[in-house]
């Protein structure tokens, strides 16, 4: 039974008072600025309070519309006049939300529309049924327990890289049949692709990853195992994936299969380290962990902004006119804290009614959402079983966050922990 919805454990986000300029180029500068990286929710709230959508026209890129309202977000994510393909909107192919063109990108489910998307999704759905997710639970529990023991043995446990990332990395590698020894290189490539910063090399990362996956798929075809890539590479159905589609699918599943889940687990652990009452409540009743994960998905979800979409004809989003060719950027983070949809949206409420869009909405709703929920619930439960308390070992203002407009996650999370059965803090 869920805790009383009115119990928010006092967890609220501090707000700033200045309002960013939401017209033209200045908005883009705000979204790329230090204040946004330090506290994106504060900046997004100011935008949401001033309207459901905000126009931005950066130099050298398609006009953009940042969508912050909950209803407007759901509209854009389901509107048939909105496409994942920029060429359908009369633009050159391959425009990215960063405002640059992708010269070496790989097509996969997130970059195509139905019916192509429907076909691709159908071919991999087999790995994400409720039965398949439950079959992965015992192994996930084993891995989470081992990683929790490892990290808590350290003098100062670091729970982001040291735990939150390790669980989904291991699970997705086993699911797909990717050697875990290769993961360091994958992690480097992923960071270049999903969170590009000055000096990063997206092209090199794309080239390396696509080449590696093509070789791995060829090996799976010659010597198949019991993993998903082997099954897809050796599929005999008439509508099976082509080799380029296989590379794109593996690329998407690998990156999305750990990056978002690692961010989610990190967000929950950060919240628990800051809210001892919530930690104690979950320890007293572990059946509440799944509900806590759900509320953290809404409050501090792993994805700030859905990947780019394009208007294929003139339309309106909220009160804002949209022209054919406009790039639409849906802020999932802003939508999930829209006060028009959620009461006291910046507060944590255990047992809040469902309705967040942290995993997207519509046909592109995250295929791996059930897996991410299971992994996060298992990981958090494993850690809670092993500690009496958690506290941040650094000031919250000194935490480092993933840069960019796409992902949201703490990069390092050093804590002081009292391990269960021990009087010593670690």
mmCIF file of C-alpha atoms in Angstrom:
data_model
loop_
_atom_site.group_PDB
_atom_site.id
_atom_site.type_symbol
_atom_site.label_atom_id
_atom_site.label_comp_id
_atom_site.label_asym_id
_atom_site.label_seq_id
_atom_site.Cartn_x
_atom_site.Cartn_y
_atom_site.Cartn_z
ATOM 1 C CA UNK A 1 0.000 0.000 0.000
ATOM 2 C CA UNK A 2 1.386 3.386 -0.997
ATOM 3 C CA UNK A 3 2.181 6.051 1.517
ATOM 4 C CA UNK A 4 -0.159 9.018 1.888
ATOM 5 C CA UNK A 5 0.217 11.200 -1.199
ATOM 6 C CA UNK A 6 0.477 14.306 0.944
ATOM 7 C CA UNK A 7 3.757 13.090 2.450
ATOM 8 C CA UNK A 8 6.434 14.905 0.448
ATOM 9 C CA UNK A 9 9.368 14.409 2.871
ATOM 10 C CA UNK A 10 10.148 18.111 2.406
ATOM 11 C CA UNK A 11 12.010 17.526 -0.859
ATOM 12 C CA UNK A 12 11.718 20.693 -2.966
ATOM 13 C CA UNK A 13 13.762 22.342 -5.646
ATOM 14 C CA UNK A 14 15.108 25.832 -5.064
ATOM 15 C CA UNK A 15 13.993 28.343 -7.684
ATOM 16 C CA UNK A 16 15.749 31.382 -9.090
ATOM 17 C CA UNK A 17 13.994 34.674 -9.726
ATOM 18 C CA UNK A 18 15.405 36.006 -12.986
ATOM 19 C CA UNK A 19 13.517 35.299 -16.216
ATOM 20 C CA UNK A 20 15.473 34.298 -19.309
ATOM 21 C CA UNK A 21 14.877 36.040 -22.596
ATOM 22 C CA UNK A 22 12.744 33.582 -24.606
ATOM 23 C CA UNK A 23 13.048 35.116 -28.051
ATOM 24 C CA UNK A 24 15.406 34.257 -30.865
ATOM 25 C CA UNK A 25 19.041 33.481 -30.273
ATOM 26 C CA UNK A 26 19.166 34.498 -26.592
ATOM 27 C CA UNK A 27 17.023 31.510 -25.587
ATOM 28 C CA UNK A 28 19.492 29.150 -27.187
ATOM 29 C CA UNK A 29 22.277 30.855 -25.260
ATOM 30 C CA UNK A 30 20.331 30.359 -22.027
ATOM 31 C CA UNK A 31 19.898 26.643 -22.750
ATOM 32 C CA UNK A 32 23.616 26.298 -23.374
ATOM 33 C CA UNK A 33 24.655 28.430 -20.407
ATOM 34 C CA UNK A 34 26.130 27.594 -17.027
ATOM 35 C CA UNK A 35 22.925 28.395 -15.105
ATOM 36 C CA UNK A 36 20.966 25.858 -17.129
ATOM 37 C CA UNK A 37 23.592 23.167 -16.661
ATOM 38 C CA UNK A 38 23.677 23.822 -12.905
ATOM 39 C CA UNK A 39 19.886 23.815 -12.456
ATOM 40 C CA UNK A 40 17.889 23.136 -15.618
ATOM 41 C CA UNK A 41 14.635 22.792 -13.685
ATOM 42 C CA UNK A 42 14.804 26.378 -12.420
ATOM 43 C CA UNK A 43 15.333 27.780 -15.917
ATOM 44 C CA UNK A 44 12.663 25.548 -17.440
ATOM 45 C CA UNK A 45 10.130 26.523 -14.792
ATOM 46 C CA UNK A 46 10.502 30.176 -15.664
ATOM 47 C CA UNK A 47 9.834 29.318 -19.289
ATOM 48 C CA UNK A 48 6.836 27.134 -18.455
ATOM 49 C CA UNK A 49 5.347 29.894 -16.329
ATOM 50 C CA UNK A 50 5.516 32.260 -19.304
ATOM 51 C CA UNK A 51 4.017 29.893 -21.886
ATOM 52 C CA UNK A 52 3.786 26.331 -23.197
ATOM 53 C CA UNK A 53 6.190 26.858 -26.105
ATOM 54 C CA UNK A 54 9.046 29.238 -26.897
ATOM 55 C CA UNK A 55 10.495 30.174 -30.258
ATOM 56 C CA UNK A 56 14.217 30.225 -30.919
ATOM 57 C CA UNK A 57 15.880 31.079 -34.244
ATOM 58 C CA UNK A 58 19.611 30.357 -33.969
ATOM 59 C CA UNK A 59 21.920 31.347 -36.777
ATOM 60 C CA UNK A 60 22.710 28.637 -39.320
ATOM 61 C CA UNK A 61 20.083 26.160 -38.121
ATOM 62 C CA UNK A 62 16.341 25.574 -38.572
ATOM 63 C CA UNK A 63 14.007 27.682 -36.421
ATOM 64 C CA UNK A 64 13.323 25.839 -33.178
ATOM 65 C CA UNK A 65 10.441 25.636 -30.757
ATOM 66 C CA UNK A 66 11.126 24.551 -27.171
ATOM 67 C CA UNK A 67 7.957 22.970 -25.790
ATOM 68 C CA UNK A 68 7.676 23.141 -21.992
ATOM 69 C CA UNK A 69 3.979 22.672 -21.180
ATOM 70 C CA UNK A 70 2.639 19.213 -20.328
ATOM 71 C CA UNK A 71 -0.370 19.264 -22.664
ATOM 72 C CA UNK A 72 1.678 20.837 -25.452
ATOM 73 C CA UNK A 73 4.363 18.172 -25.025
ATOM 74 C CA UNK A 74 1.859 15.349 -25.362
ATOM 75 C CA UNK A 75 0.387 17.053 -28.403
ATOM 76 C CA UNK A 76 3.714 17.299 -30.211
ATOM 77 C CA UNK A 77 4.731 13.741 -29.290
ATOM 78 C CA UNK A 78 1.597 12.323 -30.940
ATOM 79 C CA UNK A 79 0.745 14.794 -33.719
ATOM 80 C CA UNK A 80 0.859 13.163 -37.195
ATOM 81 C CA UNK A 81 2.009 16.501 -38.623
ATOM 82 C CA UNK A 82 5.265 16.097 -36.690
ATOM 83 C CA UNK A 83 8.019 13.888 -38.114
ATOM 84 C CA UNK A 84 11.383 12.524 -37.032
ATOM 85 C CA UNK A 85 12.678 13.108 -40.565
ATOM 86 C CA UNK A 86 13.766 16.651 -41.364
ATOM 87 C CA UNK A 87 13.447 16.012 -45.111
ATOM 88 C CA UNK A 88 9.703 15.478 -44.663
ATOM 89 C CA UNK A 89 9.591 19.058 -43.399
ATOM 90 C CA UNK A 90 11.403 20.419 -46.456
ATOM 91 C CA UNK A 91 14.852 20.564 -44.833
ATOM 92 C CA UNK A 92 18.127 18.842 -45.522
ATOM 93 C CA UNK A 93 18.324 15.466 -43.780
ATOM 94 C CA UNK A 94 20.092 14.973 -40.487
ATOM 95 C CA UNK A 95 19.537 18.143 -38.438
ATOM 96 C CA UNK A 96 20.230 17.605 -34.745
ATOM 97 C CA UNK A 97 18.859 19.315 -31.647
ATOM 98 C CA UNK A 98 22.303 20.822 -31.129
ATOM 99 C CA UNK A 99 21.658 22.898 -34.265
ATOM 100 C CA UNK A 100 24.263 21.122 -36.407
ATOM 101 C CA UNK A 101 23.877 18.565 -39.166
ATOM 102 C CA UNK A 102 24.719 14.935 -38.534
ATOM 103 C CA UNK A 103 26.963 13.798 -41.378
ATOM 104 C CA UNK A 104 27.673 10.289 -40.080
ATOM 105 C CA UNK A 105 24.568 9.344 -38.088
ATOM 106 C CA UNK A 106 22.972 5.917 -38.037
ATOM 107 C CA UNK A 107 19.274 5.403 -38.727
ATOM 108 C CA UNK A 108 17.380 3.601 -35.973
ATOM 109 C CA UNK A 109 13.936 3.630 -34.358
ATOM 110 C CA UNK A 110 14.284 7.138 -32.945
ATOM 111 C CA UNK A 111 15.005 8.643 -36.363
ATOM 112 C CA UNK A 112 12.144 7.179 -38.427
ATOM 113 C CA UNK A 113 8.360 7.447 -38.589
ATOM 114 C CA UNK A 114 5.686 4.791 -39.011
ATOM 115 C CA UNK A 115 5.409 2.496 -40.868
ATOM 116 C CA UNK A 116 9.220 2.023 -40.805
ATOM 117 C CA UNK A 117 9.271 2.626 -37.064
ATOM 118 C CA UNK A 118 6.434 0.158 -36.486
ATOM 119 C CA UNK A 119 8.295 -2.566 -38.348
ATOM 120 C CA UNK A 120 11.598 -1.989 -36.517
ATOM 121 C CA UNK A 121 9.989 -1.838 -33.095
ATOM 122 C CA UNK A 122 8.013 -5.024 -33.687
ATOM 123 C CA UNK A 123 11.196 -6.967 -34.438
ATOM 124 C CA UNK A 124 12.789 -6.209 -31.045
ATOM 125 C CA UNK A 125 9.716 -6.131 -28.830
ATOM 126 C CA UNK A 126 10.332 -9.812 -28.031
ATOM 127 C CA UNK A 127 13.146 -8.816 -25.654
ATOM 128 C CA UNK A 128 11.020 -6.392 -23.631
ATOM 129 C CA UNK A 129 7.858 -8.319 -22.808
ATOM 130 C CA UNK A 130 6.858 -8.504 -19.125
ATOM 131 C CA UNK A 131 7.873 -12.164 -19.090
ATOM 132 C CA UNK A 132 11.326 -11.407 -20.489
ATOM 133 C CA UNK A 133 11.859 -8.563 -18.019
ATOM 134 C CA UNK A 134 10.932 -10.793 -15.089
ATOM 135 C CA UNK A 135 13.281 -13.476 -16.389
ATOM 136 C CA UNK A 136 16.112 -10.923 -16.108
ATOM 137 C CA UNK A 137 15.275 -9.959 -12.513
ATOM 138 C CA UNK A 138 17.254 -12.718 -10.685
ATOM 139 C CA UNK A 139 20.438 -11.984 -12.647
ATOM 140 C CA UNK A 140 19.943 -8.246 -12.130
ATOM 141 C CA UNK A 141 19.574 -8.818 -8.387
ATOM 142 C CA UNK A 142 22.784 -10.848 -8.375
ATOM 143 C CA UNK A 143 24.703 -8.159 -10.239
ATOM 144 C CA UNK A 144 23.284 -5.301 -8.177
ATOM 145 C CA UNK A 145 24.175 -7.076 -4.945
ATOM 146 C CA UNK A 146 27.732 -7.691 -6.083
ATOM 147 C CA UNK A 147 28.239 -4.113 -7.271
ATOM 148 C CA UNK A 148 26.715 -2.710 -4.083
ATOM 149 C CA UNK A 149 29.106 -4.778 -1.971
ATOM 150 C CA UNK A 150 32.029 -3.601 -4.099
ATOM 151 C CA UNK A 151 31.251 0.092 -3.869
ATOM 152 C CA UNK A 152 30.345 0.081 -0.181
ATOM 153 C CA UNK A 153 33.711 -1.499 0.633
ATOM 154 C CA UNK A 154 35.419 1.744 -0.442
ATOM 155 C CA UNK A 155 36.392 4.442 2.026
ATOM 156 C CA UNK A 156 34.267 6.969 0.146
ATOM 157 C CA UNK A 157 31.728 5.125 -2.038
ATOM 158 C CA UNK A 158 31.120 6.800 -5.390
ATOM 159 C CA UNK A 159 27.610 5.785 -6.421
ATOM 160 C CA UNK A 160 27.306 7.197 -9.965
ATOM 161 C CA UNK A 161 30.079 5.528 -11.960
ATOM 162 C CA UNK A 162 30.743 3.033 -9.181
ATOM 163 C CA UNK A 163 27.206 1.656 -8.914
ATOM 164 C CA UNK A 164 24.405 3.436 -10.823
ATOM 165 C CA UNK A 165 26.136 2.909 -14.181
ATOM 166 C CA UNK A 166 27.497 -0.572 -13.520
ATOM 167 C CA UNK A 167 24.143 -2.317 -13.110
ATOM 168 C CA UNK A 168 22.570 -1.286 -16.468
ATOM 169 C CA UNK A 169 25.890 -1.671 -18.286
ATOM 170 C CA UNK A 170 26.187 -5.279 -17.179
ATOM 171 C CA UNK A 171 22.536 -6.085 -17.877
ATOM 172 C CA UNK A 172 22.427 -4.599 -21.377
ATOM 173 C CA UNK A 173 25.725 -6.228 -22.316
ATOM 174 C CA UNK A 174 24.401 -9.630 -21.269
ATOM 175 C CA UNK A 175 21.063 -9.034 -22.979
ATOM 176 C CA UNK A 176 22.666 -8.074 -26.284
ATOM 177 C CA UNK A 177 25.727 -10.300 -26.076
ATOM 178 C CA UNK A 178 28.319 -7.520 -26.004
ATOM 179 C CA UNK A 179 31.609 -8.334 -24.217
ATOM 180 C CA UNK A 180 31.693 -6.354 -20.982
ATOM 181 C CA UNK A 181 35.450 -5.884 -21.432
ATOM 182 C CA UNK A 182 34.695 -3.503 -24.324
ATOM 183 C CA UNK A 183 32.530 -1.217 -22.253
ATOM 184 C CA UNK A 184 35.060 1.485 -21.450
ATOM 185 C CA UNK A 185 35.337 2.297 -25.133
ATOM 186 C CA UNK A 186 31.552 2.216 -25.507
ATOM 187 C CA UNK A 187 31.190 4.634 -22.631
ATOM 188 C CA UNK A 188 33.611 7.057 -24.260
ATOM 189 C CA UNK A 189 31.737 6.845 -27.578
ATOM 190 C CA UNK A 190 28.378 7.327 -25.917
ATOM 191 C CA UNK A 191 29.511 10.463 -24.108
ATOM 192 C CA UNK A 192 30.642 11.995 -27.403
ATOM 193 C CA UNK A 193 27.313 11.184 -29.039
ATOM 194 C CA UNK A 194 24.679 11.964 -26.406
ATOM 195 C CA UNK A 195 26.378 14.799 -24.500
ATOM 196 C CA UNK A 196 28.670 16.551 -26.948
ATOM 197 C CA UNK A 197 30.781 19.346 -25.518
ATOM 198 C CA UNK A 198 33.486 21.546 -26.945
ATOM 199 C CA UNK A 199 36.363 19.421 -28.164
ATOM 200 C CA UNK A 200 34.322 16.202 -28.344
ATOM 201 C CA UNK A 201 34.517 14.058 -31.452
ATOM 202 C CA UNK A 202 31.106 12.743 -32.415
ATOM 203 C CA UNK A 203 32.263 11.636 -35.847
ATOM 204 C CA UNK A 204 35.090 9.504 -34.491
ATOM 205 C CA UNK A 205 32.727 7.969 -31.939
ATOM 206 C CA UNK A 206 30.101 7.170 -34.570
ATOM 207 C CA UNK A 207 32.657 5.621 -36.920
ATOM 208 C CA UNK A 208 34.213 3.498 -34.181
ATOM 209 C CA UNK A 209 30.897 2.292 -32.785
ATOM 210 C CA UNK A 210 29.307 1.464 -36.139
ATOM 211 C CA UNK A 211 32.431 -0.432 -37.208
ATOM 212 C CA UNK A 212 32.613 -2.352 -33.945
ATOM 213 C CA UNK A 213 28.935 -3.298 -34.074
ATOM 214 C CA UNK A 214 29.156 -4.417 -37.710
ATOM 215 C CA UNK A 215 32.001 -6.764 -36.798
ATOM 216 C CA UNK A 216 30.162 -8.026 -33.723
ATOM 217 C CA UNK A 217 27.008 -8.749 -35.726
ATOM 218 C CA UNK A 218 29.029 -10.665 -38.328
ATOM 219 C CA UNK A 219 30.528 -12.739 -35.504
ATOM 220 C CA UNK A 220 27.058 -13.406 -34.058
ATOM 221 C CA UNK A 221 25.880 -14.603 -37.445
ATOM 222 C CA UNK A 222 28.818 -16.994 -37.777
ATOM 223 C CA UNK A 223 28.704 -18.236 -34.181
ATOM 224 C CA UNK A 224 25.370 -17.328 -32.549
ATOM 225 C CA UNK A 225 24.766 -17.331 -28.813
ATOM 226 C CA UNK A 226 21.647 -17.009 -26.667
ATOM 227 C CA UNK A 227 21.594 -13.212 -26.783
ATOM 228 C CA UNK A 228 19.331 -10.733 -28.572
ATOM 229 C CA UNK A 229 21.902 -9.684 -31.201
ATOM 230 C CA UNK A 230 22.430 -13.318 -32.177
ATOM 231 C CA UNK A 231 18.669 -13.785 -32.508
ATOM 232 C CA UNK A 232 18.279 -10.668 -34.648
ATOM 233 C CA UNK A 233 21.322 -11.416 -36.805
ATOM 234 C CA UNK A 234 20.065 -14.931 -37.536
ATOM 235 C CA UNK A 235 16.383 -14.113 -37.902
ATOM 236 C CA UNK A 236 14.703 -15.979 -40.736
ATOM 237 C CA UNK A 237 11.515 -13.940 -41.031
ATOM 238 C CA UNK A 238 10.953 -12.277 -44.375
ATOM 239 C CA UNK A 239 10.854 -8.811 -42.840
ATOM 240 C CA UNK A 240 14.072 -9.229 -40.845
ATOM 241 C CA UNK A 241 16.476 -6.384 -40.183
ATOM 242 C CA UNK A 242 19.041 -5.502 -42.818
ATOM 243 C CA UNK A 243 22.687 -5.240 -41.736
ATOM 244 C CA UNK A 244 22.584 -1.406 -41.502
ATOM 245 C CA UNK A 245 19.345 -1.668 -39.520
ATOM 246 C CA UNK A 246 20.970 -4.202 -37.196
ATOM 247 C CA UNK A 247 23.832 -1.802 -36.534
ATOM 248 C CA UNK A 248 21.377 1.021 -35.865
ATOM 249 C CA UNK A 249 19.282 -1.125 -33.550
ATOM 250 C CA UNK A 250 22.301 -2.331 -31.570
ATOM 251 C CA UNK A 251 23.561 1.253 -31.368
ATOM 252 C CA UNK A 252 20.253 2.492 -29.937
ATOM 253 C CA UNK A 253 19.767 -0.366 -27.483
ATOM 254 C CA UNK A 254 23.304 -0.118 -26.138
ATOM 255 C CA UNK A 255 23.246 3.614 -25.504
ATOM 256 C CA UNK A 256 19.613 3.944 -24.424
ATOM 257 C CA UNK A 257 19.866 0.693 -22.487
ATOM 258 C CA UNK A 258 22.288 2.057 -19.935
ATOM 259 C CA UNK A 259 22.571 5.856 -20.175
ATOM 260 C CA UNK A 260 19.017 6.646 -19.103
ATOM 261 C CA UNK A 261 18.881 3.926 -16.449
ATOM 262 C CA UNK A 262 22.209 4.979 -14.953
ATOM 263 C CA UNK A 263 20.925 8.556 -14.721
ATOM 264 C CA UNK A 264 17.692 7.371 -13.118
ATOM 265 C CA UNK A 265 19.434 5.254 -10.472
ATOM 266 C CA UNK A 266 21.787 8.156 -9.746
ATOM 267 C CA UNK A 267 18.864 10.559 -9.308
ATOM 268 C CA UNK A 268 17.153 8.255 -6.811
ATOM 269 C CA UNK A 269 20.372 7.728 -4.842
ATOM 270 C CA UNK A 270 21.011 11.466 -4.732
ATOM 271 C CA UNK A 271 17.486 12.024 -3.427
ATOM 272 C CA UNK A 272 17.936 9.370 -0.754
ATOM 273 C CA UNK A 273 21.257 10.855 0.344
ATOM 274 C CA UNK A 274 19.548 14.223 0.752
ATOM 275 C CA UNK A 275 16.370 12.913 2.393
ATOM 276 C CA UNK A 276 17.038 10.536 5.290
ATOM 277 C CA UNK A 277 13.310 10.317 6.138
ATOM 278 C CA UNK A 278 12.582 8.972 2.655
ATOM 279 C CA UNK A 279 15.459 6.500 2.902
ATOM 280 C CA UNK A 280 14.122 5.212 6.232
ATOM 281 C CA UNK A 281 10.587 4.935 4.831
ATOM 282 C CA UNK A 282 11.783 2.784 1.931
ATOM 283 C CA UNK A 283 13.916 0.636 4.213
ATOM 284 C CA UNK A 284 10.907 0.068 6.472
ATOM 285 C CA UNK A 285 8.746 -0.922 3.490
ATOM 286 C CA UNK A 286 10.764 -1.989 0.414
ATOM 287 C CA UNK A 287 7.532 -2.450 -1.543
ATOM 288 C CA UNK A 288 7.505 1.373 -1.841
ATOM 289 C CA UNK A 289 10.741 1.488 -3.836
ATOM 290 C CA UNK A 290 8.975 1.088 -7.190
ATOM 291 C CA UNK A 291 6.676 4.031 -6.395
ATOM 292 C CA UNK A 292 9.662 6.139 -5.343
ATOM 293 C CA UNK A 293 11.405 5.331 -8.637
ATOM 294 C CA UNK A 294 8.263 6.456 -10.476
ATOM 295 C CA UNK A 295 8.149 9.792 -8.697
ATOM 296 C CA UNK A 296 11.866 10.393 -9.281
ATOM 297 C CA UNK A 297 11.248 9.719 -12.975
ATOM 298 C CA UNK A 298 8.841 12.644 -12.950
ATOM 299 C CA UNK A 299 10.788 14.912 -10.643
ATOM 300 C CA UNK A 300 14.317 14.376 -11.945
ATOM 301 C CA UNK A 301 14.047 12.150 -15.022
ATOM 302 C CA UNK A 302 17.082 10.955 -16.979
ATOM 303 C CA UNK A 303 16.206 12.803 -20.205
ATOM 304 C CA UNK A 304 15.838 16.573 -20.292
ATOM 305 C CA UNK A 305 14.671 16.931 -23.876
ATOM 306 C CA UNK A 306 13.226 14.457 -26.346
ATOM 307 C CA UNK A 307 15.192 14.065 -29.567
ATOM 308 C CA UNK A 308 14.391 16.441 -32.385
ATOM 309 C CA UNK A 309 11.157 16.443 -34.402
ATOM 310 C CA UNK A 310 10.046 18.567 -37.365
ATOM 311 C CA UNK A 311 6.772 20.188 -38.375
ATOM 312 C CA UNK A 312 5.695 18.910 -41.798
ATOM 313 C CA UNK A 313 3.026 21.604 -42.131
ATOM 314 C CA UNK A 314 1.944 24.829 -40.464
ATOM 315 C CA UNK A 315 0.246 24.260 -37.099
ATOM 316 C CA UNK A 316 0.000 25.656 -33.591
ATOM 317 C CA UNK A 317 1.486 24.439 -30.327
ATOM 318 C CA UNK A 318 -0.354 26.086 -27.479
ATOM 319 C CA UNK A 319 -0.687 29.685 -28.560
ATOM 320 C CA UNK A 320 2.500 29.644 -30.632
ATOM 321 C CA UNK A 321 2.292 29.343 -34.428
ATOM 322 C CA UNK A 322 4.573 26.714 -35.936
ATOM 323 C CA UNK A 323 5.781 26.812 -39.522
ATOM 324 C CA UNK A 324 6.616 23.887 -41.727
ATOM 325 C CA UNK A 325 10.324 23.162 -41.253
ATOM 326 C CA UNK A 326 10.459 24.231 -37.609
ATOM 327 C CA UNK A 327 12.399 21.912 -35.302
ATOM 328 C CA UNK A 328 10.362 20.942 -32.250
ATOM 329 C CA UNK A 329 12.210 20.207 -29.015
ATOM 330 C CA UNK A 330 9.998 18.773 -26.287
ATOM 331 C CA UNK A 331 11.292 19.368 -22.771
ATOM 332 C CA UNK A 332 10.230 16.241 -20.887
ATOM 333 C CA UNK A 333 11.726 17.698 -17.714
ATOM 334 C CA UNK A 334 9.636 20.865 -17.967
ATOM 335 C CA UNK A 335 6.444 18.995 -18.859
ATOM 336 C CA UNK A 336 6.848 16.764 -15.816
ATOM 337 C CA UNK A 337 7.009 19.802 -13.529
ATOM 338 C CA UNK A 338 4.215 21.763 -15.186
ATOM 339 C CA UNK A 339 2.082 23.194 -12.348
ATOM 340 C CA UNK A 340 -0.943 23.063 -14.648
ATOM 341 C CA UNK A 341 -0.689 19.251 -14.524
ATOM 342 C CA UNK A 342 1.038 18.421 -11.219
ATOM 343 C CA UNK A 343 0.186 19.857 -7.814
ATOM 344 C CA UNK A 344 3.297 21.171 -6.061
ATOM 345 C CA UNK A 345 5.382 19.900 -8.985
ATOM 346 C CA UNK A 346 8.765 20.583 -7.392
ATOM 347 C CA UNK A 347 7.972 18.426 -4.354
ATOM 348 C CA UNK A 348 8.527 14.692 -4.016
ATOM 349 C CA UNK A 349 5.249 12.890 -3.326
ATOM 350 C CA UNK A 350 5.394 9.184 -2.769
ATOM 351 C CA UNK A 351 2.322 7.676 -4.403
ATOM 352 C CA UNK A 352 1.566 10.598 -6.727
ATOM 353 C CA UNK A 353 -0.836 9.469 -9.499
ATOM 354 C CA UNK A 354 0.848 8.327 -12.697
ATOM 355 C CA UNK A 355 1.050 10.489 -15.781
ATOM 356 C CA UNK A 356 4.651 11.637 -16.275
ATOM 357 C CA UNK A 357 6.310 11.674 -19.703
ATOM 358 C CA UNK A 358 9.841 10.827 -18.558
ATOM 359 C CA UNK A 359 9.938 7.920 -21.033
ATOM 360 C CA UNK A 360 8.241 9.922 -23.773
ATOM 361 C CA UNK A 361 4.743 9.500 -25.164
ATOM 362 C CA UNK A 362 3.175 8.132 -28.317
ATOM 363 C CA UNK A 363 4.762 5.732 -30.780
ATOM 364 C CA UNK A 364 8.277 6.625 -29.623
ATOM 365 C CA UNK A 365 7.570 5.891 -25.965
ATOM 366 C CA UNK A 366 10.717 4.196 -24.673
ATOM 367 C CA UNK A 367 10.692 0.498 -25.560
ATOM 368 C CA UNK A 368 13.006 -0.286 -22.654
ATOM 369 C CA UNK A 369 10.955 1.521 -19.985
ATOM 370 C CA UNK A 370 9.919 -1.725 -18.204
ATOM 371 C CA UNK A 371 13.555 -2.873 -18.124
ATOM 372 C CA UNK A 372 14.731 0.496 -16.744
ATOM 373 C CA UNK A 373 12.066 0.431 -14.035
ATOM 374 C CA UNK A 374 13.004 -3.094 -13.012
ATOM 375 C CA UNK A 375 16.741 -2.367 -12.957
ATOM 376 C CA UNK A 376 16.294 0.823 -10.941
ATOM 377 C CA UNK A 377 14.000 -0.853 -8.415
ATOM 378 C CA UNK A 378 16.377 -3.795 -8.000
ATOM 379 C CA UNK A 379 19.471 -1.574 -7.724
ATOM 380 C CA UNK A 380 17.956 0.784 -5.152
ATOM 381 C CA UNK A 381 16.607 -2.125 -3.102
ATOM 382 C CA UNK A 382 20.026 -3.815 -3.110
ATOM 383 C CA UNK A 383 21.726 -0.702 -1.779
ATOM 384 C CA UNK A 384 19.059 0.003 0.833
ATOM 385 C CA UNK A 385 19.471 -3.516 2.198
ATOM 386 C CA UNK A 386 23.157 -2.864 2.821
ATOM 387 C CA UNK A 387 23.198 0.568 4.447
ATOM 388 C CA UNK A 388 21.784 2.193 7.530
ATOM 389 C CA UNK A 389 22.239 5.707 6.195
ATOM 390 C CA UNK A 390 23.618 7.738 3.289
ATOM 391 C CA UNK A 391 24.895 11.304 3.171
ATOM 392 C CA UNK A 392 26.555 13.328 0.448
ATOM 393 C CA UNK A 393 30.311 13.517 0.950
ATOM 394 C CA UNK A 394 30.459 16.817 -0.962
ATOM 395 C CA UNK A 395 28.334 19.916 -1.078
ATOM 396 C CA UNK A 396 25.370 19.491 -3.440
ATOM 397 C CA UNK A 397 26.464 22.627 -5.305
ATOM 398 C CA UNK A 398 29.735 20.905 -6.206
ATOM 399 C CA UNK A 399 28.116 17.946 -7.960
ATOM 400 C CA UNK A 400 28.934 17.647 -11.666
ATOM 401 C CA UNK A 401 26.128 17.010 -14.142
ATOM 402 C CA UNK A 402 26.024 15.600 -17.656
ATOM 403 C CA UNK A 403 26.313 18.565 -20.045
ATOM 404 C CA UNK A 404 23.939 19.342 -22.884
ATOM 405 C CA UNK A 405 20.225 19.584 -23.556
ATOM 406 C CA UNK A 406 19.533 15.854 -23.992
ATOM 407 C CA UNK A 407 20.531 13.843 -20.921
ATOM 408 C CA UNK A 408 20.342 14.724 -17.239
ATOM 409 C CA UNK A 409 22.401 12.821 -14.717
ATOM 410 C CA UNK A 410 24.927 13.306 -11.955
ATOM 411 C CA UNK A 411 28.403 12.259 -13.093
ATOM 412 C CA UNK A 412 29.916 11.516 -9.700
ATOM 413 C CA UNK A 413 28.088 10.889 -6.439
ATOM 414 C CA UNK A 414 30.503 10.475 -3.498
ATOM 415 C CA UNK A 415 28.746 9.579 -0.257
ATOM 416 C CA UNK A 416 29.342 8.720 3.369
ATOM 417 C CA UNK A 417 27.546 5.484 4.204
ATOM 418 C CA UNK A 418 26.938 3.547 7.387
ATOM 419 C CA UNK A 419 26.918 -0.048 6.252
ATOM 420 C CA UNK A 420 24.288 -2.251 7.862
ATOM 421 C CA UNK A 421 25.721 -4.191 10.799
ATOM 422 C CA UNK A 422 28.619 -1.773 11.179
ATOM 423 C CA UNK A 423 29.004 1.325 13.336
ATOM 424 C CA UNK A 424 31.592 2.804 11.006
ATOM 425 C CA UNK A 425 30.758 5.276 8.254
ATOM 426 C CA UNK A 426 32.298 4.776 4.810
#
